[in-house]
Structure formats: C-alpha cells, structure tokens
Amino acid sequence: MNTLLPLGSRLSFDGLEQPLEIERCLGGGTQGQVYAVRCGTEGLALKWYFPSCIARDPLLRQRLQQSIRLGAPNGDFLWPMALLEPSAESRPLLRSQEPGFGYLMPLRPSGFQGAHLHAGGRMEISLQNILRACFFLATAFHELHLKGLCYKDISLGNLFLRPGDGAILICDNDNVAVDGQGAGSVLGTPGFMAPEVLLGAAKPSASTDQFSLAVLLFRLLTRHDPFRGRQELAIRCLDEPARRRLYGEEALFIFDPNNPANRPDPEDHAAALVTWPIYPRSLQQLFETSFGAGLRQPSQRPLTGQWKQQLARCLDQRRLCQHCGEEVFQDGPCWSCGQGNAGGLQLQLPQGQVAASPGNALYRHHFDGLHGERLDHPLAVLVAHPTDAALVGLRNLSDAPWQGQLPNGQRLEVEPGKTCNVAALQQLSTPAGPITPIRT
C-alpha cells in the first residue's frame, strides 16, 4: 500500500508538543489511512485523510473539532482526541501535494476482532458474550444520543468485539454530528440504512440511528440479515433498484408475525431459523416493532433504553441446557438438542430474578429501580463448584459482608471475596438488598 505518511519517520504537527513516530499503516479506506503512531511512550492511532475526502466533505473539520470539544460519550468509542495539521517542517515529507489533516485517537488494544468475523461465523464467542456486546452497543449509542449527537453509519464494519467478555469498540467516529445539523457526505451503509434515508426522504439522525442499531443487533444475535428471506431469492442481481425494493419500498421482516411471505429459506437462510428461537419473546418483539411499525413510522422504533432493559433481562435468565450444555434463555425445549428444560433455581431480588447459573451476575440495578441497567461493577457472581457441577455458589464481590440464614435458622456470614452455596440458603441480607433463592 502506498502510504500518505512516511513509515518510520518522526513528524511534527502544529499544536502538538512532541513529534509523532509513524510506526506502521493499520489500513485504509475511501476516506484515508490509519496509522499506529507513538507519542513519547504512548501508543496511539492517527487517521489521515485523502485530499479528495476533505474536498467532498467541507464540514469534516468542523465535526471533528466539535467531537473533540464534547468528548467521548463513553469508553467504548475510539473517539477523536486532537485535530492535527502538519508543521511547516513536516509538509515536504508528506506524499501528497495538499498538506491535509487528520486526528489522533486511542489505539485499539489487542484481543478485539472485527464484528464481521462473527457475522460470517468465523469467531468463537459465547451467546452470553454476544448478548453482552449488544447491551454495550445499546448503552454506547444511548450515551451518544444523550449528548445530542447522531452516529449516521452504524454497521458491522465500524464495530470490534472482544470474544472473551463481549467488550466492544466503535470506530470511524468522524461522521458523528449534532443531531439535525450538518448533512456531511455519509448517509450510511447499505443494508443498515433506515428506509427513509435509503429512499432519499430523510437525512441521518438519531431516529435513523435507532433503526440501524436494530439491524446491527439482529445481525449479531442471528448472524443473518433481517430482510433477506425468500424474496431475496427471486432477485437475479442485487443492483440499486433491487436494493431499494428489498430494504425500502417493499421491505418485509423475515419474521414478521402477520406476513410470512419473506420467511427464511431452510437451505439458504438456515442460520436465521436456528438462532431466532433462542431468544425470549420480549426481545423478539422489539425486533418485530423495529422492522414492522418502525419501518414506516420512526416514532415507533424502540429506544436504546428499551434494548438495554430487554438485553439485560435476557442475560439474567441465561442458563445451561440440562442435556447438551448449550446456553438457553427461556424454559421449554432447548434450541440445540430439542430436549425440555424445567425451571431451576432462581435468585429473587428487589428488581427481578436472576437464574442461578454459573457466569451470571448481580448488579446494582437488580436492587435499585432508579439505577439504570449496567453490566460493569457486579456486586456478586455465580460460580460453579470446583468438583460438583450440581452445586452453584454465589461470590460476594462487594466490599461489605453479607448475612445469611439457613432453613434450620442457623446464620452465617459471607465476607467479601467469599462464596456461599445458594441452594442451602433461605435468604441473604446484603447492604444492597435481600437475595432469596427460589425454585421455579
């Protein structure tokens, strides 16, 4: 690849105290190239724009300055940190007649992989961690919209996943703008755009973000496109007119509850048929609303807070099939082996129930209805017994002891970092609230 910036060089930039060492090119696209750079001892990333990109997007510099001033919505965004222009000494070293500009951002840590790998079935990741990634996505865009911003190009290509825990990173944040201001040059990615944007009836906004987010969540959870069913098979060439029909003019959700005309084909769309039944009706209904009434009525689209709530509840009911060990999220036949799963031990909390399954966790929102759903800083986690798979323990991750009561009236104390057998307890008293094991 021919690079705009000379690799191995040290370049100075206006307003930056130290020069940047250009270590390697990480990749490029239609807008520009991204480099791994070093500023002193800190590793960062630098995106440098092609002159053609700057020419066709006159509001780019303004958007970047605005984003830098506002700051990142949360830590899941690889957000612009500083706008850079080459110093007079560095300009002759650039391989472009125009000096141009770029921006610094955090360098993506190791362990994160492109979300397109999961969508293509080429990533080893648990259902629990995919649901966690979806929750983090809804949270990230919830925080972005609270700042009065819209992202405009939510898609698989702008997302990285960490398979081990479902952590996410969102890149390409230079298209972000104040909601309702500045059209920019980006309308979105085909297959993710809201119908009104695709058909030229509206510009990207927080409302169209909601639609694109629903598409991305569906793609992550099912590894399939929400509109590619039997109707797709009748298309000889997916050209622009065909795309407008499939995703805009005649768009029909493949699991529309009232119209089965676009159901997935058992051979060509097997992934959708296997994965859709995994998830509880409450989560499925959000997709039915997004791709039903929400197709034509933006005001009917579920909000990020609704996605957070239902994804968190789905995670609360995660358990392992008693027969094949696959992750399941509701009572009834296992999606994988077909065998029935009876209700098991649950932990009754002031704000809902959590299945007593290893890997599940208790958070502040389980005890306080005024505390929004969050999946960081758990107060407790359910753990497997090291030798007896039938026993499940609850580990105290808080900084205060718990008081437990056994059915015979005996009391015990669970110190921070210690674990107790939940099945043997009648109740636990914690500073956050009571925990009561129940069998369903």
Short mmCIF file of C-alpha atoms in Angstrom, two decimals:
data_model
loop_
_atom_site.label_atom_id
_atom_site.label_comp_id
_atom_site.label_asym_id
_atom_site.label_seq_id
_atom_site.Cartn_x
_atom_site.Cartn_y
_atom_site.Cartn_z
CA MET A 1 0.00 0.00 0.00
CA ASN A 2 1.25 3.46 -0.90
CA THR A 3 1.09 5.48 2.28
CA LEU A 4 0.41 9.19 2.67
CA LEU A 5 2.76 9.41 5.65
CA PRO A 6 6.32 8.06 5.51
CA LEU A 7 6.65 4.99 7.73
CA GLY A 8 9.43 5.10 10.30
CA SER A 9 9.65 8.90 10.22
CA ARG A 10 9.14 11.38 13.05
CA LEU A 11 6.72 14.11 12.05
CA SER A 12 5.86 17.28 13.95
CA PHE A 13 2.37 18.77 13.94
CA ASP A 14 1.04 22.20 14.81
CA GLY A 15 -0.14 22.35 18.41
CA LEU A 16 1.49 19.07 19.42
CA GLU A 17 4.47 19.38 21.75
CA GLN A 18 6.16 16.11 20.77
CA PRO A 19 6.67 14.69 17.28
CA LEU A 20 4.87 11.51 16.31
CA GLU A 21 6.76 8.43 15.20
CA ILE A 22 4.85 6.82 12.31
CA GLU A 23 5.25 3.12 13.10
CA ARG A 24 3.03 1.27 10.63
CA CYS A 25 -0.08 1.58 8.49
CA LEU A 26 -3.03 -0.27 10.02
CA GLY A 27 -5.28 0.01 6.97
CA GLY A 28 -7.11 2.34 4.67
CA GLY A 29 -10.45 3.03 3.02
CA THR A 30 -12.21 5.61 0.90
CA GLN A 31 -11.63 8.41 3.43
CA GLY A 32 -7.97 7.93 4.26
CA GLN A 33 -5.44 5.79 6.10
CA VAL A 34 -4.98 4.84 9.75
CA TYR A 35 -1.52 4.56 11.31
CA ALA A 36 -0.11 3.23 14.55
CA VAL A 37 1.97 6.09 15.96
CA ARG A 38 3.95 6.75 19.10
CA CYS A 39 3.92 9.98 21.06
CA GLY A 40 6.69 9.66 23.60
CA THR A 41 5.93 6.38 25.36
CA GLU A 42 2.23 6.29 24.44
CA GLY A 43 0.89 4.28 21.52
CA LEU A 44 -1.95 5.97 19.63
CA ALA A 45 -3.71 5.79 16.27
CA LEU A 46 -3.69 8.53 13.65
CA LYS A 47 -6.24 8.79 10.84
CA TRP A 48 -5.01 10.87 7.91
CA TYR A 49 -7.44 11.95 5.20
CA PHE A 50 -7.10 11.83 1.43
CA PRO A 51 -7.39 15.29 -0.16
CA SER A 52 -10.39 14.01 -2.13
CA CYS A 53 -12.22 13.16 1.11
CA ILE A 54 -11.58 16.63 2.53
CA ALA A 55 -12.79 18.22 -0.72
CA ARG A 56 -16.12 16.36 -0.79
CA ASP A 57 -16.83 16.82 2.92
CA PRO A 58 -16.39 20.52 3.75
CA LEU A 59 -17.89 20.07 7.24
CA LEU A 60 -15.40 17.36 8.25
CA ARG A 61 -13.03 19.66 10.11
CA GLN A 62 -15.92 21.32 11.96
CA ARG A 63 -17.39 17.96 13.04
CA LEU A 64 -14.04 16.76 14.34
CA GLN A 65 -13.45 19.94 16.33
CA GLN A 66 -16.94 19.63 17.77
CA SER A 67 -16.45 15.99 18.76
CA ILE A 68 -13.09 16.74 20.37
CA ARG A 69 -14.66 19.56 22.35
CA LEU A 70 -17.62 17.43 23.53
CA GLY A 71 -15.54 14.35 24.40
CA ALA A 72 -16.38 10.67 24.02
CA PRO A 73 -19.85 9.51 25.16
CA ASN A 74 -18.14 6.62 26.98
CA GLY A 75 -15.03 4.47 26.79
CA ASP A 76 -16.40 2.21 24.04
CA PHE A 77 -15.70 4.79 21.32
CA LEU A 78 -12.30 5.20 19.65
CA TRP A 79 -13.03 8.92 19.81
CA PRO A 80 -11.07 11.79 18.21
CA MET A 81 -8.62 13.28 20.73
CA ALA A 82 -6.87 16.02 18.76
CA LEU A 83 -7.05 17.51 15.27
CA LEU A 84 -3.61 17.52 13.64
CA GLU A 85 -2.13 19.56 10.81
CA PRO A 86 1.48 19.07 9.67
CA SER A 87 4.04 21.66 10.68
CA ALA A 88 5.96 23.57 8.02
CA GLU A 89 8.94 21.24 8.59
CA SER A 90 6.83 18.10 8.04
CA ARG A 91 4.85 19.14 4.98
CA PRO A 92 7.60 18.31 2.45
CA LEU A 93 7.72 14.75 3.84
CA LEU A 94 4.05 14.04 3.14
CA ARG A 95 3.33 12.15 -0.05
CA SER A 96 0.57 14.49 -1.14
CA GLN A 97 0.52 17.89 -2.80
CA GLU A 98 -2.08 19.06 -0.28
CA PRO A 99 -0.95 19.10 3.38
CA GLY A 100 -4.35 17.93 4.61
CA PHE A 101 -5.15 16.99 8.20
CA GLY A 102 -6.03 14.07 10.46
CA TYR A 103 -6.87 13.23 14.03
CA LEU A 104 -5.43 11.27 16.93
CA MET A 105 -7.47 8.61 18.70
CA PRO A 106 -6.84 5.71 21.09
CA LEU A 107 -5.12 2.69 19.60
CA ARG A 108 -7.31 -0.41 19.50
CA PRO A 109 -5.96 -2.90 22.09
CA SER A 110 -5.11 -6.46 21.15
CA GLY A 111 -7.87 -9.03 21.56
CA PHE A 112 -10.54 -7.12 19.65
CA GLN A 113 -11.75 -8.54 16.34
CA GLY A 114 -13.93 -7.13 13.57
CA ALA A 115 -17.61 -7.88 14.17
CA HIS A 116 -17.93 -9.02 10.55
CA LEU A 117 -15.99 -12.15 11.55
CA HIS A 118 -18.78 -13.14 13.94
CA ALA A 119 -21.48 -12.33 11.38
CA GLY A 120 -19.67 -14.68 8.98
CA GLY A 121 -19.39 -17.47 11.55
CA ARG A 122 -15.62 -17.07 11.90
CA MET A 123 -15.39 -16.02 15.57
CA GLU A 124 -15.52 -18.21 18.67
CA ILE A 125 -17.78 -16.32 21.07
CA SER A 126 -20.47 -17.44 23.51
CA LEU A 127 -24.10 -16.40 23.30
CA GLN A 128 -23.69 -14.70 26.68
CA ASN A 129 -20.88 -12.52 25.34
CA ILE A 130 -22.75 -11.68 22.15
CA LEU A 131 -25.66 -10.51 24.29
CA ARG A 132 -23.23 -8.53 26.43
CA ALA A 133 -21.80 -6.93 23.29
CA CYS A 134 -25.33 -6.00 22.18
CA PHE A 135 -26.01 -4.47 25.60
CA PHE A 136 -22.80 -2.44 25.42
CA LEU A 137 -23.79 -1.25 21.93
CA ALA A 138 -27.20 -0.08 23.12
CA THR A 139 -25.52 1.65 26.07
CA ALA A 140 -22.92 3.35 23.88
CA PHE A 141 -25.47 4.81 21.49
CA HIS A 142 -27.74 5.70 24.41
CA GLU A 143 -24.91 7.82 25.79
CA LEU A 144 -24.15 9.29 22.35
CA HIS A 145 -27.77 10.33 21.81
CA LEU A 146 -27.92 11.86 25.29
CA LYS A 147 -25.17 14.23 24.11
CA GLY A 148 -27.45 15.36 21.28
CA LEU A 149 -25.37 13.54 18.65
CA CYS A 150 -26.11 11.04 15.90
CA TYR A 151 -23.67 8.49 14.52
CA LYS A 152 -25.14 8.18 10.97
CA ASP A 153 -23.32 5.00 9.88
CA ILE A 154 -24.00 2.20 12.40
CA SER A 155 -22.88 -1.08 10.80
CA LEU A 156 -20.79 -4.22 11.27
CA GLY A 157 -17.80 -2.51 9.67
CA ASN A 158 -17.46 0.04 12.48
CA LEU A 159 -17.51 -2.41 15.37
CA PHE A 160 -14.91 -4.55 17.12
CA LEU A 161 -15.69 -7.33 19.63
CA ARG A 162 -13.58 -8.97 22.31
CA PRO A 163 -14.77 -12.60 22.35
CA GLY A 164 -13.67 -13.33 25.90
CA ASP A 165 -16.09 -10.91 27.60
CA GLY A 166 -18.21 -9.21 24.92
CA ALA A 167 -16.46 -5.84 25.26
CA ILE A 168 -16.86 -3.58 22.21
CA LEU A 169 -15.06 -0.72 20.48
CA ILE A 170 -16.74 1.60 17.99
CA CYS A 171 -14.52 3.21 15.33
CA ASP A 172 -14.97 5.70 12.47
CA ASN A 173 -16.40 8.36 14.74
CA ASP A 174 -15.54 11.19 12.36
CA ASN A 175 -19.03 11.02 10.83
CA VAL A 176 -20.70 11.85 14.16
CA ALA A 177 -22.59 15.15 14.13
CA VAL A 178 -25.05 17.11 16.23
CA ASP A 179 -28.48 15.60 15.60
CA GLY A 180 -30.25 17.66 12.95
CA GLN A 181 -27.16 19.61 11.90
CA GLY A 182 -24.68 19.11 9.06
CA ALA A 183 -25.58 16.51 6.45
CA GLY A 184 -21.96 15.53 5.71
CA SER A 185 -21.05 13.11 2.94
CA VAL A 186 -22.02 9.85 4.69
CA LEU A 187 -25.59 8.52 4.58
CA GLY A 188 -24.92 5.06 5.96
CA THR A 189 -24.06 1.53 4.89
CA PRO A 190 -26.35 -0.40 2.51
CA GLY A 191 -28.39 -2.94 4.43
CA PHE A 192 -28.22 -0.88 7.63
CA MET A 193 -29.74 2.43 6.50
CA ALA A 194 -33.25 3.35 7.61
CA PRO A 195 -35.72 3.16 4.69
CA GLU A 196 -36.31 6.91 4.67
CA VAL A 197 -32.57 7.54 4.21
CA LEU A 198 -32.21 4.86 1.54
CA LEU A 199 -35.13 6.31 -0.41
CA GLY A 200 -33.84 9.88 -0.11
CA ALA A 201 -36.73 11.12 2.05
CA ALA A 202 -34.61 11.99 5.12
CA LYS A 203 -31.07 12.62 6.29
CA PRO A 204 -29.36 10.54 9.00
CA SER A 205 -30.49 11.38 12.53
CA ALA A 206 -30.81 9.87 15.99
CA SER A 207 -34.08 8.32 14.80
CA THR A 208 -32.41 6.62 11.82
CA ASP A 209 -29.63 5.52 14.20
CA GLN A 210 -32.30 3.61 16.14
CA PHE A 211 -33.22 1.65 13.02
CA SER A 212 -29.60 0.95 12.09
CA LEU A 213 -28.88 -0.17 15.66
CA ALA A 214 -31.77 -2.67 15.49
CA VAL A 215 -30.33 -4.09 12.25
CA LEU A 216 -26.88 -4.42 13.81
CA LEU A 217 -28.27 -6.10 16.93
CA PHE A 218 -30.22 -8.54 14.78
CA ARG A 219 -27.15 -9.32 12.68
CA LEU A 220 -25.10 -10.01 15.82
CA LEU A 221 -27.74 -12.17 17.50
CA THR A 222 -28.79 -14.23 14.46
CA ARG A 223 -25.86 -13.85 12.02
CA HIS A 224 -28.42 -13.00 9.35
CA ASP A 225 -29.96 -10.00 7.59
CA PRO A 226 -33.47 -9.09 8.84
CA PHE A 227 -34.82 -8.56 5.29
CA ARG A 228 -33.14 -11.32 3.30
CA GLY A 229 -35.67 -14.12 3.09
CA ARG A 230 -37.48 -15.83 0.23
CA GLN A 231 -37.98 -12.51 -1.56
CA GLU A 232 -34.22 -12.18 -1.94
CA LEU A 233 -34.06 -15.48 -3.83
CA ALA A 234 -36.23 -14.03 -6.58
CA ILE A 235 -33.69 -11.24 -7.22
CA ARG A 236 -31.30 -12.03 -10.07
CA CYS A 237 -28.98 -9.07 -9.47
CA LEU A 238 -28.88 -7.03 -6.24
CA ASP A 239 -28.39 -3.74 -8.05
CA GLU A 240 -29.51 -0.35 -6.75
CA PRO A 241 -33.18 -0.66 -7.83
CA ALA A 242 -33.37 -4.16 -6.29
CA ARG A 243 -31.74 -2.91 -3.10
CA ARG A 244 -34.28 -0.09 -2.84
CA ARG A 245 -37.12 -2.61 -3.11
CA LEU A 246 -35.62 -5.13 -0.67
CA TYR A 247 -34.65 -2.62 2.03
CA GLY A 248 -37.02 0.25 1.35
CA GLU A 249 -40.06 0.19 -0.92
CA GLU A 250 -41.06 -3.45 -0.30
CA ALA A 251 -39.06 -4.19 2.87
CA LEU A 252 -40.57 -7.07 4.89
CA PHE A 253 -39.08 -8.50 8.08
CA ILE A 254 -38.25 -12.18 7.67
CA PHE A 255 -40.06 -12.95 10.95
CA ASP A 256 -42.97 -10.54 10.50
CA PRO A 257 -45.71 -12.03 12.72
CA ASN A 258 -48.50 -11.04 10.30
CA ASN A 259 -46.96 -11.71 6.91
CA PRO A 260 -44.95 -14.90 6.23
CA ALA A 261 -44.16 -14.05 2.59
CA ASN A 262 -40.46 -13.36 3.30
CA ARG A 263 -39.65 -16.18 5.71
CA PRO A 264 -36.07 -17.54 5.63
CA ASP A 265 -35.41 -20.38 3.21
CA PRO A 266 -34.40 -23.55 5.13
CA GLU A 267 -31.38 -24.12 2.90
CA ASP A 268 -30.13 -20.64 2.09
CA HIS A 269 -31.00 -18.95 5.39
CA ALA A 270 -30.51 -21.73 7.93
CA ALA A 271 -28.69 -19.53 10.48
CA ALA A 272 -31.74 -17.30 10.96
CA LEU A 273 -34.04 -20.28 11.54
CA VAL A 274 -31.68 -21.79 14.11
CA THR A 275 -30.88 -18.64 16.07
CA TRP A 276 -34.21 -16.74 16.19
CA PRO A 277 -35.91 -19.24 18.59
CA ILE A 278 -33.04 -18.89 21.09
CA TYR A 279 -34.26 -15.54 22.35
CA PRO A 280 -37.30 -14.80 24.55
CA ARG A 281 -40.46 -13.23 23.12
CA SER A 282 -39.85 -9.92 24.88
CA LEU A 283 -36.63 -9.45 22.87
CA GLN A 284 -38.14 -10.77 19.64
CA GLN A 285 -40.99 -8.29 19.98
CA LEU A 286 -38.59 -5.35 19.92
CA PHE A 287 -37.33 -6.54 16.55
CA GLU A 288 -40.88 -7.06 15.31
CA THR A 289 -41.66 -3.47 16.26
CA SER A 290 -38.43 -2.08 14.75
CA PHE A 291 -38.96 -3.86 11.44
CA GLY A 292 -42.75 -3.68 11.46
CA ALA A 293 -44.33 -0.39 12.50
CA GLY A 294 -40.84 1.14 12.80
CA LEU A 295 -40.16 0.65 9.08
CA ARG A 296 -42.54 3.45 8.10
CA GLN A 297 -43.08 5.22 11.43
CA PRO A 298 -39.80 6.34 13.01
CA SER A 299 -41.60 7.32 16.22
CA GLN A 300 -42.48 3.65 16.78
CA ARG A 301 -38.87 2.47 16.86
CA PRO A 302 -37.68 1.07 20.20
CA LEU A 303 -35.34 3.39 22.10
CA THR A 304 -31.88 2.44 23.29
CA GLY A 305 -33.16 2.21 26.87
CA GLN A 306 -35.68 -0.45 25.84
CA TRP A 307 -32.96 -2.51 24.17
CA LYS A 308 -30.80 -2.23 27.29
CA GLN A 309 -33.63 -3.41 29.51
CA GLN A 310 -34.58 -6.44 27.43
CA LEU A 311 -30.98 -7.50 26.72
CA ALA A 312 -30.19 -7.30 30.45
CA ARG A 313 -33.27 -9.39 31.29
CA CYS A 314 -32.30 -11.96 28.68
CA LEU A 315 -28.84 -12.25 30.25
CA ASP A 316 -30.42 -12.64 33.70
CA GLN A 317 -32.17 -15.82 32.52
CA ARG A 318 -29.15 -17.42 30.87
CA ARG A 319 -28.56 -21.00 31.95
CA LEU A 320 -27.15 -24.21 30.51
CA CYS A 321 -29.28 -26.92 28.93
CA GLN A 322 -29.55 -29.85 31.33
CA HIS A 323 -28.95 -32.28 28.45
CA CYS A 324 -26.43 -30.80 26.00
CA GLY A 325 -24.90 -27.91 27.95
CA GLU A 326 -25.74 -25.20 25.39
CA GLU A 327 -26.74 -21.76 26.65
CA VAL A 328 -30.52 -21.25 26.83
CA PHE A 329 -32.51 -18.19 27.87
CA GLN A 330 -36.03 -19.47 28.47
CA ASP A 331 -37.94 -22.52 29.67
CA GLY A 332 -39.01 -25.19 27.20
CA PRO A 333 -37.18 -27.24 24.57
CA CYS A 334 -33.51 -26.48 24.02
CA TRP A 335 -32.88 -24.74 20.70
CA SER A 336 -29.92 -27.07 20.07
CA CYS A 337 -30.90 -30.57 21.21
CA GLY A 338 -34.69 -30.19 21.48
CA GLN A 339 -34.85 -31.64 24.98
CA GLY A 340 -37.01 -29.95 27.61
CA ASN A 341 -35.57 -27.80 30.37
CA ALA A 342 -37.57 -27.40 33.54
CA GLY A 343 -37.28 -24.28 35.66
CA GLY A 344 -34.35 -24.29 38.06
CA LEU A 345 -33.07 -22.27 40.97
CA GLN A 346 -33.64 -18.53 40.73
CA LEU A 347 -32.48 -15.65 42.89
CA GLN A 348 -35.35 -13.34 43.77
CA LEU A 349 -34.13 -9.75 44.01
CA PRO A 350 -35.95 -6.48 44.72
CA GLN A 351 -35.96 -5.74 40.95
CA GLY A 352 -36.45 -9.10 39.24
CA GLN A 353 -34.96 -12.57 39.15
CA VAL A 354 -31.63 -13.99 38.05
CA ALA A 355 -31.12 -17.65 37.14
CA ALA A 356 -28.66 -19.35 39.49
CA SER A 357 -26.31 -20.41 36.71
CA PRO A 358 -22.50 -20.08 36.74
CA GLY A 359 -21.36 -16.94 34.96
CA ASN A 360 -24.45 -14.89 35.75
CA ALA A 361 -24.00 -11.81 37.93
CA LEU A 362 -25.92 -9.45 40.20
CA TYR A 363 -25.68 -5.70 39.62
CA ARG A 364 -26.88 -2.54 41.28
CA HIS A 365 -29.95 -2.32 39.01
CA HIS A 366 -31.20 -5.64 40.41
CA PHE A 367 -31.64 -3.93 43.79
CA ASP A 368 -32.42 -0.31 42.94
CA GLY A 369 -35.14 0.51 40.42
CA LEU A 370 -33.77 4.03 39.98
CA HIS A 371 -30.37 2.71 38.90
CA GLY A 372 -30.16 2.16 35.14
CA GLU A 373 -29.02 -1.19 33.78
CA ARG A 374 -25.23 -1.56 33.72
CA LEU A 375 -23.02 -4.62 33.31
CA ASP A 376 -19.90 -3.24 34.96
CA HIS A 377 -19.02 -3.48 38.66
CA PRO A 378 -21.04 -6.58 39.62
CA LEU A 379 -21.94 -6.95 43.29
CA ALA A 380 -21.91 -10.76 43.09
CA VAL A 381 -21.23 -13.52 40.59
CA LEU A 382 -22.49 -17.10 40.41
CA VAL A 383 -19.69 -19.66 40.20
CA ALA A 384 -19.51 -23.41 39.62
CA HIS A 385 -18.31 -25.72 42.37
CA PRO A 386 -14.80 -26.95 41.51
CA THR A 387 -15.70 -30.65 41.84
CA ASP A 388 -19.52 -30.92 41.99
CA ALA A 389 -21.31 -29.50 38.93
CA ALA A 390 -24.66 -29.71 40.72
CA LEU A 391 -23.61 -27.05 43.25
CA VAL A 392 -23.61 -23.35 42.44
CA GLY A 393 -22.01 -20.74 44.64
CA LEU A 394 -22.60 -17.00 44.97
CA ARG A 395 -19.41 -14.99 45.43
CA ASN A 396 -19.51 -11.70 47.29
CA LEU A 397 -17.80 -9.07 45.11
CA SER A 398 -18.86 -6.14 47.26
CA ASP A 399 -16.75 -4.55 49.98
CA ALA A 400 -19.18 -5.44 52.80
CA PRO A 401 -20.07 -8.77 54.47
CA TRP A 402 -23.42 -10.47 53.88
CA GLN A 403 -25.60 -12.12 56.50
CA GLY A 404 -27.11 -15.46 55.50
CA GLN A 405 -29.85 -17.59 57.07
CA LEU A 406 -30.21 -21.36 56.62
CA PRO A 407 -33.59 -23.18 56.70
CA ASN A 408 -32.79 -24.50 60.21
CA GLY A 409 -32.39 -20.94 61.49
CA GLN A 410 -28.60 -21.07 61.64
CA ARG A 411 -26.86 -17.88 60.50
CA LEU A 412 -23.64 -17.41 58.58
CA GLU A 413 -21.52 -14.51 57.35
CA VAL A 414 -20.17 -14.22 53.82
CA GLU A 415 -17.13 -11.97 53.78
CA PRO A 416 -16.06 -10.01 50.66
CA GLY A 417 -14.42 -12.39 48.20
CA LYS A 418 -16.01 -15.47 49.81
CA THR A 419 -18.59 -17.83 48.29
CA CYS A 420 -21.70 -19.49 49.69
CA ASN A 421 -23.87 -22.36 48.40
CA VAL A 422 -27.05 -20.62 47.25
CA ALA A 423 -29.21 -23.77 47.27
CA ALA A 424 -28.58 -24.23 51.00
CA LEU A 425 -29.72 -20.72 51.89
CA GLN A 426 -33.10 -19.42 52.91
CA GLN A 427 -32.11 -15.77 52.42
CA LEU A 428 -29.14 -13.45 52.21
CA SER A 429 -29.16 -9.94 53.61
CA THR A 430 -26.81 -7.51 51.87
CA PRO A 431 -26.37 -3.72 52.09
CA ALA A 432 -27.84 -3.51 48.56
CA GLY A 433 -30.93 -5.55 49.47
CA PRO A 434 -32.20 -9.09 50.13
CA ILE A 435 -31.40 -12.15 47.97
CA THR A 436 -33.86 -15.04 48.22
CA PRO A 437 -33.28 -18.40 46.44
CA ILE A 438 -36.49 -19.83 45.00
CA ARG A 439 -37.29 -22.85 42.83
CA THR A 440 -39.49 -22.35 39.78
#
